[in-house]
Amino acid sequence: MLRVVLAQPRGFCAGVERAIEIVERALRKFGPPIYVRHEIVHNRHVVEDLRTRGAVFVDELDEIPPGSMTVFSAHGVPKSVEQAAAERGLPVIDATCPLVAKVHNEGRRYARQGREIVLIGHAGHAEVEGVIGQIQGKVHLVQTVADVGRLQVADPEKLAYITQTTLSVDDTRGIIQALMERFPATIGPDVRDICYATQNRQQAVRDLAHNVDMLLVVGSRNSSNSNRLREIGAELGKPSYLIDDADALQAEWFVGISSVGVTAGASAPETLVQGVLDGLQRFGETHICLQDGVAEDVRFRFPAQVADV
């Protein structure tokens, strides 16, 4: 008997649910095609499902025909993209997660105070590129404590930090501590301002790892928060695997395993989790139980263009 423990919470967060529903509402109200700049969220299955319904995902705005309804992804976009869309007269629905928009606002506020900004995040991530592009002023991207040691700033008394929402609270706290030790006058938001969903899912994995032999994280390779969930399991000494869906399950993982924890990144739909639970039955009889955890009830308002759909 394989004991399967489901993490609580797991899967979609409010920002992801909102972004996906924005595209769905836009398709119903305006009809296909609806053009989406970049993946609406980082999950292949979600993107493919929306594509079959008439969403067209593009890398750049110049791929969008004039006058076509355009959606910006949950990760946010740089000011330059907003301006380019306006110059082309594209009707835009902004699906940026409100918690990412909060980081934009914090960065702009610090920049107006004449501060250089230290952004703690992953180079190349869509959210990070959007944040940097929203701030007028100098932004230093740091990914590690070692990066803090290499920082060259104009005025150590005029620094502020902000963080990518999907980072590990623990990793971020260490970088912030290094930053404060080197530049004591640095200001920034409370570490608790990091996305509630990121924190809740990471804590659930920490709790889960103490009670199972192995961890499965349902999510895409390009999902920052999903990768971090797998890393946390591994750091706690448990074999941990990031899988797209049930097809990725491998029999050799289960040799000598009597219990497995299952969670999902914030952009992974529950249907994929259920598929994995079904797939686990290939390796023997399963007993599924739900871990105690935080019940999330956060909801965000929709943009005016689709609020009435």
Coordinates of C-alpha atoms in Angstrom, one line a residue:
M1 CA 0.0 0.0 0.0
L2 CA 1.4 3.4 -1.1
R3 CA 0.4 6.2 1.3
V4 CA -0.1 9.4 -0.7
V5 CA -0.3 12.7 1.1
L6 CA -1.7 15.7 -0.7
A7 CA -0.3 19.1 0.3
Q8 CA -2.6 21.8 1.4
P9 CA -2.6 24.4 -0.2
R10 CA -1.3 23.4 -3.7
G11 CA -1.8 24.4 -7.3
F12 CA -3.5 27.6 -8.6
C13 CA -3.1 30.8 -6.6
A14 CA -5.6 33.7 -6.9
G15 CA -3.3 35.6 -9.4
V16 CA -3.1 32.6 -11.7
E17 CA -6.8 31.9 -11.5
R18 CA -7.5 35.5 -12.3
A19 CA -5.1 35.6 -15.3
I20 CA -6.5 32.5 -16.9
E21 CA -10.1 33.6 -16.4
I22 CA -9.2 37.0 -17.9
V23 CA -8.2 35.2 -21.2
E24 CA -11.3 33.0 -21.0
R25 CA -13.6 36.0 -20.4
A26 CA -11.9 37.9 -23.2
L27 CA -12.5 35.0 -25.6
R28 CA -16.2 34.9 -24.6
K29 CA -16.7 38.6 -24.9
F30 CA -14.6 39.5 -27.9
G31 CA -14.3 36.2 -29.7
P32 CA -11.1 34.5 -30.9
P33 CA -8.3 35.2 -31.6
I34 CA -7.1 36.9 -28.4
Y35 CA -3.4 37.6 -28.5
V36 CA -1.4 37.0 -25.3
R37 CA 2.1 38.4 -24.9
H38 CA 4.2 35.5 -23.5
E39 CA 2.7 32.5 -21.7
I40 CA -0.2 33.7 -19.6
V41 CA 1.2 31.5 -16.8
H42 CA 4.1 29.1 -16.8
N43 CA 2.3 25.9 -17.5
R44 CA 2.3 24.0 -20.8
H45 CA -1.0 22.4 -20.3
V46 CA -2.8 25.6 -19.4
V47 CA -1.3 27.3 -22.4
E48 CA -2.2 24.5 -24.8
D49 CA -5.8 24.4 -23.5
L50 CA -6.2 28.2 -24.1
R51 CA -4.6 27.9 -27.5
T52 CA -7.2 25.3 -28.6
R53 CA -9.9 27.8 -27.6
G54 CA -8.5 30.7 -29.7
A55 CA -5.7 32.3 -27.6
V56 CA -2.6 33.1 -29.6
F57 CA 0.6 33.4 -27.6
V58 CA 3.3 35.7 -29.0
D59 CA 6.8 36.7 -27.9
E60 CA 6.6 40.3 -29.1
L61 CA 3.9 42.8 -29.8
D62 CA 4.9 43.2 -33.5
E63 CA 3.5 39.7 -34.0
I64 CA 0.0 41.0 -33.2
P65 CA -2.2 42.3 -36.0
P66 CA -3.3 45.9 -35.7
G67 CA -6.4 46.4 -33.6
S68 CA -6.3 42.9 -32.1
M69 CA -7.3 42.4 -28.4
T70 CA -4.2 41.9 -26.4
V71 CA -3.6 40.4 -22.9
F72 CA -0.5 41.0 -20.9
S73 CA 0.6 37.9 -18.8
A74 CA 0.4 37.5 -15.0
H75 CA 4.1 38.2 -14.8
G76 CA 3.8 41.8 -15.8
V77 CA 5.5 43.8 -18.6
P78 CA 8.0 46.6 -18.9
K79 CA 6.8 50.2 -19.4
S80 CA 8.3 50.0 -22.9
V81 CA 5.8 47.2 -23.8
E82 CA 2.9 49.3 -22.5
Q83 CA 4.0 52.3 -24.5
A84 CA 4.5 50.2 -27.7
A85 CA 1.0 48.8 -27.4
A86 CA -0.4 52.3 -26.9
E87 CA 1.5 53.6 -30.0
R88 CA 0.1 50.7 -32.1
G89 CA -3.4 51.4 -30.8
L90 CA -3.7 47.8 -29.4
P91 CA -6.7 47.3 -27.0
V92 CA -5.0 45.8 -23.9
I93 CA -6.3 43.9 -20.9
D94 CA -3.6 43.7 -18.2
A95 CA -3.6 40.4 -16.4
T96 CA -0.6 41.3 -14.2
C97 CA -1.0 39.6 -10.8
P98 CA -1.9 42.4 -8.3
L99 CA 0.9 41.2 -6.0
V100 CA 3.4 41.7 -8.9
A101 CA 1.9 45.1 -9.5
K102 CA 2.5 45.9 -5.8
V103 CA 6.2 45.2 -6.4
H104 CA 6.2 47.6 -9.4
N105 CA 4.6 50.3 -7.2
E106 CA 7.1 49.8 -4.4
G107 CA 10.1 50.0 -6.9
R108 CA 8.7 53.2 -8.5
R109 CA 8.1 54.8 -5.1
Y110 CA 11.7 54.1 -4.0
A111 CA 13.1 55.4 -7.3
R112 CA 11.1 58.6 -6.8
Q113 CA 12.9 59.0 -3.5
G114 CA 16.2 59.1 -5.5
R115 CA 17.2 55.6 -4.4
E116 CA 19.0 52.9 -6.4
I117 CA 17.0 49.7 -6.4
V118 CA 18.3 46.2 -5.5
L119 CA 16.0 43.6 -7.1
I120 CA 16.3 40.1 -5.6
G121 CA 15.2 37.7 -8.4
H122 CA 16.1 35.3 -11.2
A123 CA 17.8 36.7 -14.3
G124 CA 15.7 36.3 -17.4
H125 CA 12.4 35.5 -15.6
A126 CA 9.4 37.3 -17.1
E127 CA 8.4 38.9 -13.8
V128 CA 12.0 40.2 -13.2
E129 CA 12.2 41.7 -16.7
G130 CA 8.8 43.4 -16.1
V131 CA 9.8 44.8 -12.8
I132 CA 13.1 46.2 -14.1
G133 CA 11.3 47.8 -17.0
Q134 CA 8.7 49.5 -14.8
I135 CA 11.3 51.4 -12.8
Q136 CA 12.9 54.7 -14.0
G137 CA 16.3 54.6 -12.4
K138 CA 19.2 52.3 -11.6
V139 CA 18.2 48.7 -10.8
H140 CA 20.7 46.1 -9.6
L141 CA 19.6 42.5 -10.0
V142 CA 21.0 40.1 -7.3
Q143 CA 20.4 36.4 -7.2
T144 CA 22.8 35.3 -4.4
V145 CA 24.5 36.5 -1.3
A146 CA 27.7 36.5 -3.3
D147 CA 26.1 39.0 -5.7
V148 CA 25.5 41.4 -2.8
G149 CA 29.3 41.4 -2.2
R150 CA 29.9 42.6 -5.8
L151 CA 27.4 45.4 -5.8
Q152 CA 28.8 48.8 -6.8
V153 CA 26.4 51.7 -5.8
A154 CA 26.6 55.4 -6.2
D155 CA 25.4 56.2 -2.6
P156 CA 25.2 53.5 0.1
E157 CA 22.8 55.8 2.0
K158 CA 20.2 55.8 -0.8
L159 CA 19.4 52.1 -1.4
A160 CA 16.2 50.1 -1.4
Y161 CA 15.4 46.5 -2.2
I162 CA 12.4 44.7 -3.7
T163 CA 11.9 41.0 -4.4
Q164 CA 10.5 38.7 -7.1
T165 CA 7.2 37.3 -5.7
T166 CA 8.0 33.7 -6.3
L167 CA 11.3 33.4 -4.5
S168 CA 11.9 31.3 -1.4
V169 CA 11.3 33.4 1.8
D170 CA 14.4 31.7 3.3
D171 CA 16.7 32.5 0.4
T172 CA 15.4 36.1 0.2
R173 CA 15.9 36.6 3.9
G174 CA 19.6 35.6 3.7
I175 CA 20.2 38.0 0.8
I176 CA 18.4 40.8 2.6
Q177 CA 20.5 40.2 5.7
A178 CA 23.7 40.3 3.6
L179 CA 22.5 43.5 2.0
M180 CA 21.8 45.1 5.3
E181 CA 25.1 44.1 6.7
R182 CA 27.0 45.7 3.8
F183 CA 24.6 48.7 3.4
P184 CA 22.9 49.3 6.8
A185 CA 20.8 52.3 5.5
T186 CA 19.0 50.1 2.9
I187 CA 15.2 50.1 3.2
G188 CA 12.6 47.7 1.8
P189 CA 9.3 46.0 2.3
D190 CA 8.8 43.5 5.0
V191 CA 9.9 40.0 3.9
R192 CA 6.3 38.9 4.6
D193 CA 5.3 41.0 1.5
I194 CA 6.5 38.1 -0.7
C195 CA 3.5 36.5 -2.3
Y196 CA 1.2 34.8 0.2
A197 CA 0.8 31.8 -2.1
T198 CA 4.5 31.3 -2.5
Q199 CA 4.9 31.2 1.3
N200 CA 1.9 29.0 1.9
R201 CA 3.0 26.4 -0.7
Q202 CA 6.6 26.3 0.6
Q203 CA 5.5 25.9 4.2
A204 CA 3.2 23.1 3.1
V205 CA 6.1 21.3 1.4
R206 CA 8.3 21.7 4.5
D207 CA 5.5 20.1 6.6
L208 CA 4.9 17.4 4.1
A209 CA 8.6 16.4 3.8
H210 CA 8.7 15.4 7.4
N211 CA 5.9 12.9 6.8
V212 CA 6.7 11.2 3.5
D213 CA 9.6 9.2 1.9
M214 CA 9.4 11.1 -1.5
L215 CA 8.0 14.3 -2.9
L216 CA 6.3 14.9 -6.3
V217 CA 5.8 18.5 -7.5
V218 CA 3.4 18.9 -10.4
G219 CA 4.5 21.9 -12.5
S220 CA 6.4 23.1 -15.5
R221 CA 10.2 23.4 -15.8
N222 CA 10.0 27.1 -16.5
S223 CA 7.9 27.7 -13.3
S224 CA 10.1 29.4 -10.7
N225 CA 7.8 28.6 -7.8
S226 CA 7.5 24.9 -8.9
N227 CA 11.2 24.5 -9.1
R228 CA 11.6 26.0 -5.6
L229 CA 9.1 23.5 -4.1
R230 CA 11.2 20.6 -5.5
E231 CA 14.4 22.2 -4.2
I232 CA 12.9 22.5 -0.7
G233 CA 12.0 18.8 -0.7
A234 CA 15.5 17.9 -1.8
E235 CA 17.1 20.2 0.9
L236 CA 15.1 18.4 3.5
G237 CA 16.7 15.1 2.4
K238 CA 13.8 13.6 0.4
P239 CA 14.0 12.4 -3.2
S240 CA 12.0 15.1 -5.0
Y241 CA 10.9 15.3 -8.6
L242 CA 9.3 18.0 -10.7
I243 CA 6.9 16.5 -13.2
D244 CA 4.7 18.0 -15.9
D245 CA 2.1 15.3 -15.5
A246 CA 1.5 11.6 -14.8
D247 CA 3.4 10.5 -18.0
A248 CA 6.6 11.6 -16.3
L249 CA 6.3 9.1 -13.4
Q250 CA 9.0 6.4 -13.4
A251 CA 8.7 3.0 -11.7
E252 CA 12.3 3.1 -10.3
W253 CA 11.5 6.1 -8.1
F254 CA 9.1 4.0 -6.0
V255 CA 11.5 1.2 -5.1
G256 CA 11.5 1.1 -1.3
I257 CA 9.1 4.0 -1.0
S258 CA 6.0 3.5 1.2
S259 CA 4.8 7.1 1.3
V260 CA 4.8 10.0 -1.2
G261 CA 3.8 13.6 -0.9
V262 CA 2.2 15.4 -3.8
T263 CA 2.0 19.1 -4.4
A264 CA 1.7 21.5 -7.3
G265 CA 3.1 24.8 -8.3
A266 CA 0.9 27.9 -8.3
S267 CA 0.4 27.7 -12.1
A268 CA -0.4 23.9 -12.2
P269 CA -4.1 23.0 -12.6
E270 CA -5.7 20.5 -10.2
T271 CA -6.6 18.2 -13.1
L272 CA -2.9 17.4 -13.5
V273 CA -2.7 16.6 -9.8
Q274 CA -5.7 14.2 -10.1
G275 CA -4.0 12.7 -13.2
V276 CA -0.9 12.0 -11.1
L277 CA -3.0 10.4 -8.4
D278 CA -4.5 8.1 -11.0
G279 CA -1.0 7.4 -12.4
L280 CA 0.3 6.4 -9.1
Q281 CA -2.0 3.4 -9.1
R282 CA 0.2 1.9 -11.7
F283 CA 2.7 1.2 -9.0
G284 CA 0.3 -0.5 -6.6
E285 CA -2.7 0.2 -4.4
T286 CA -2.8 3.7 -3.0
H287 CA -4.3 5.3 0.1
I288 CA -4.8 9.1 -0.4
C289 CA -5.0 11.5 2.5
L290 CA -5.1 15.3 2.8
Q291 CA -2.5 17.2 4.8
D292 CA -3.7 19.8 7.2
G293 CA -2.8 23.3 6.0
V294 CA -3.9 26.9 5.2
A295 CA -7.2 27.3 3.4
E296 CA -6.8 30.2 0.9
D297 CA -9.7 32.5 0.2
V298 CA -7.9 35.4 -1.6
R299 CA -9.7 36.8 -4.7
F300 CA -8.7 39.6 -6.9
R301 CA -10.9 41.9 -9.0
F302 CA -11.0 41.7 -12.8
P303 CA -10.0 44.5 -15.2
A304 CA -12.9 46.7 -16.2
Q305 CA -12.9 45.3 -19.8
V306 CA -14.0 41.8 -18.6
A307 CA -15.5 42.5 -15.2
D308 CA -19.0 42.1 -16.5
V309 CA -18.6 38.9 -18.4

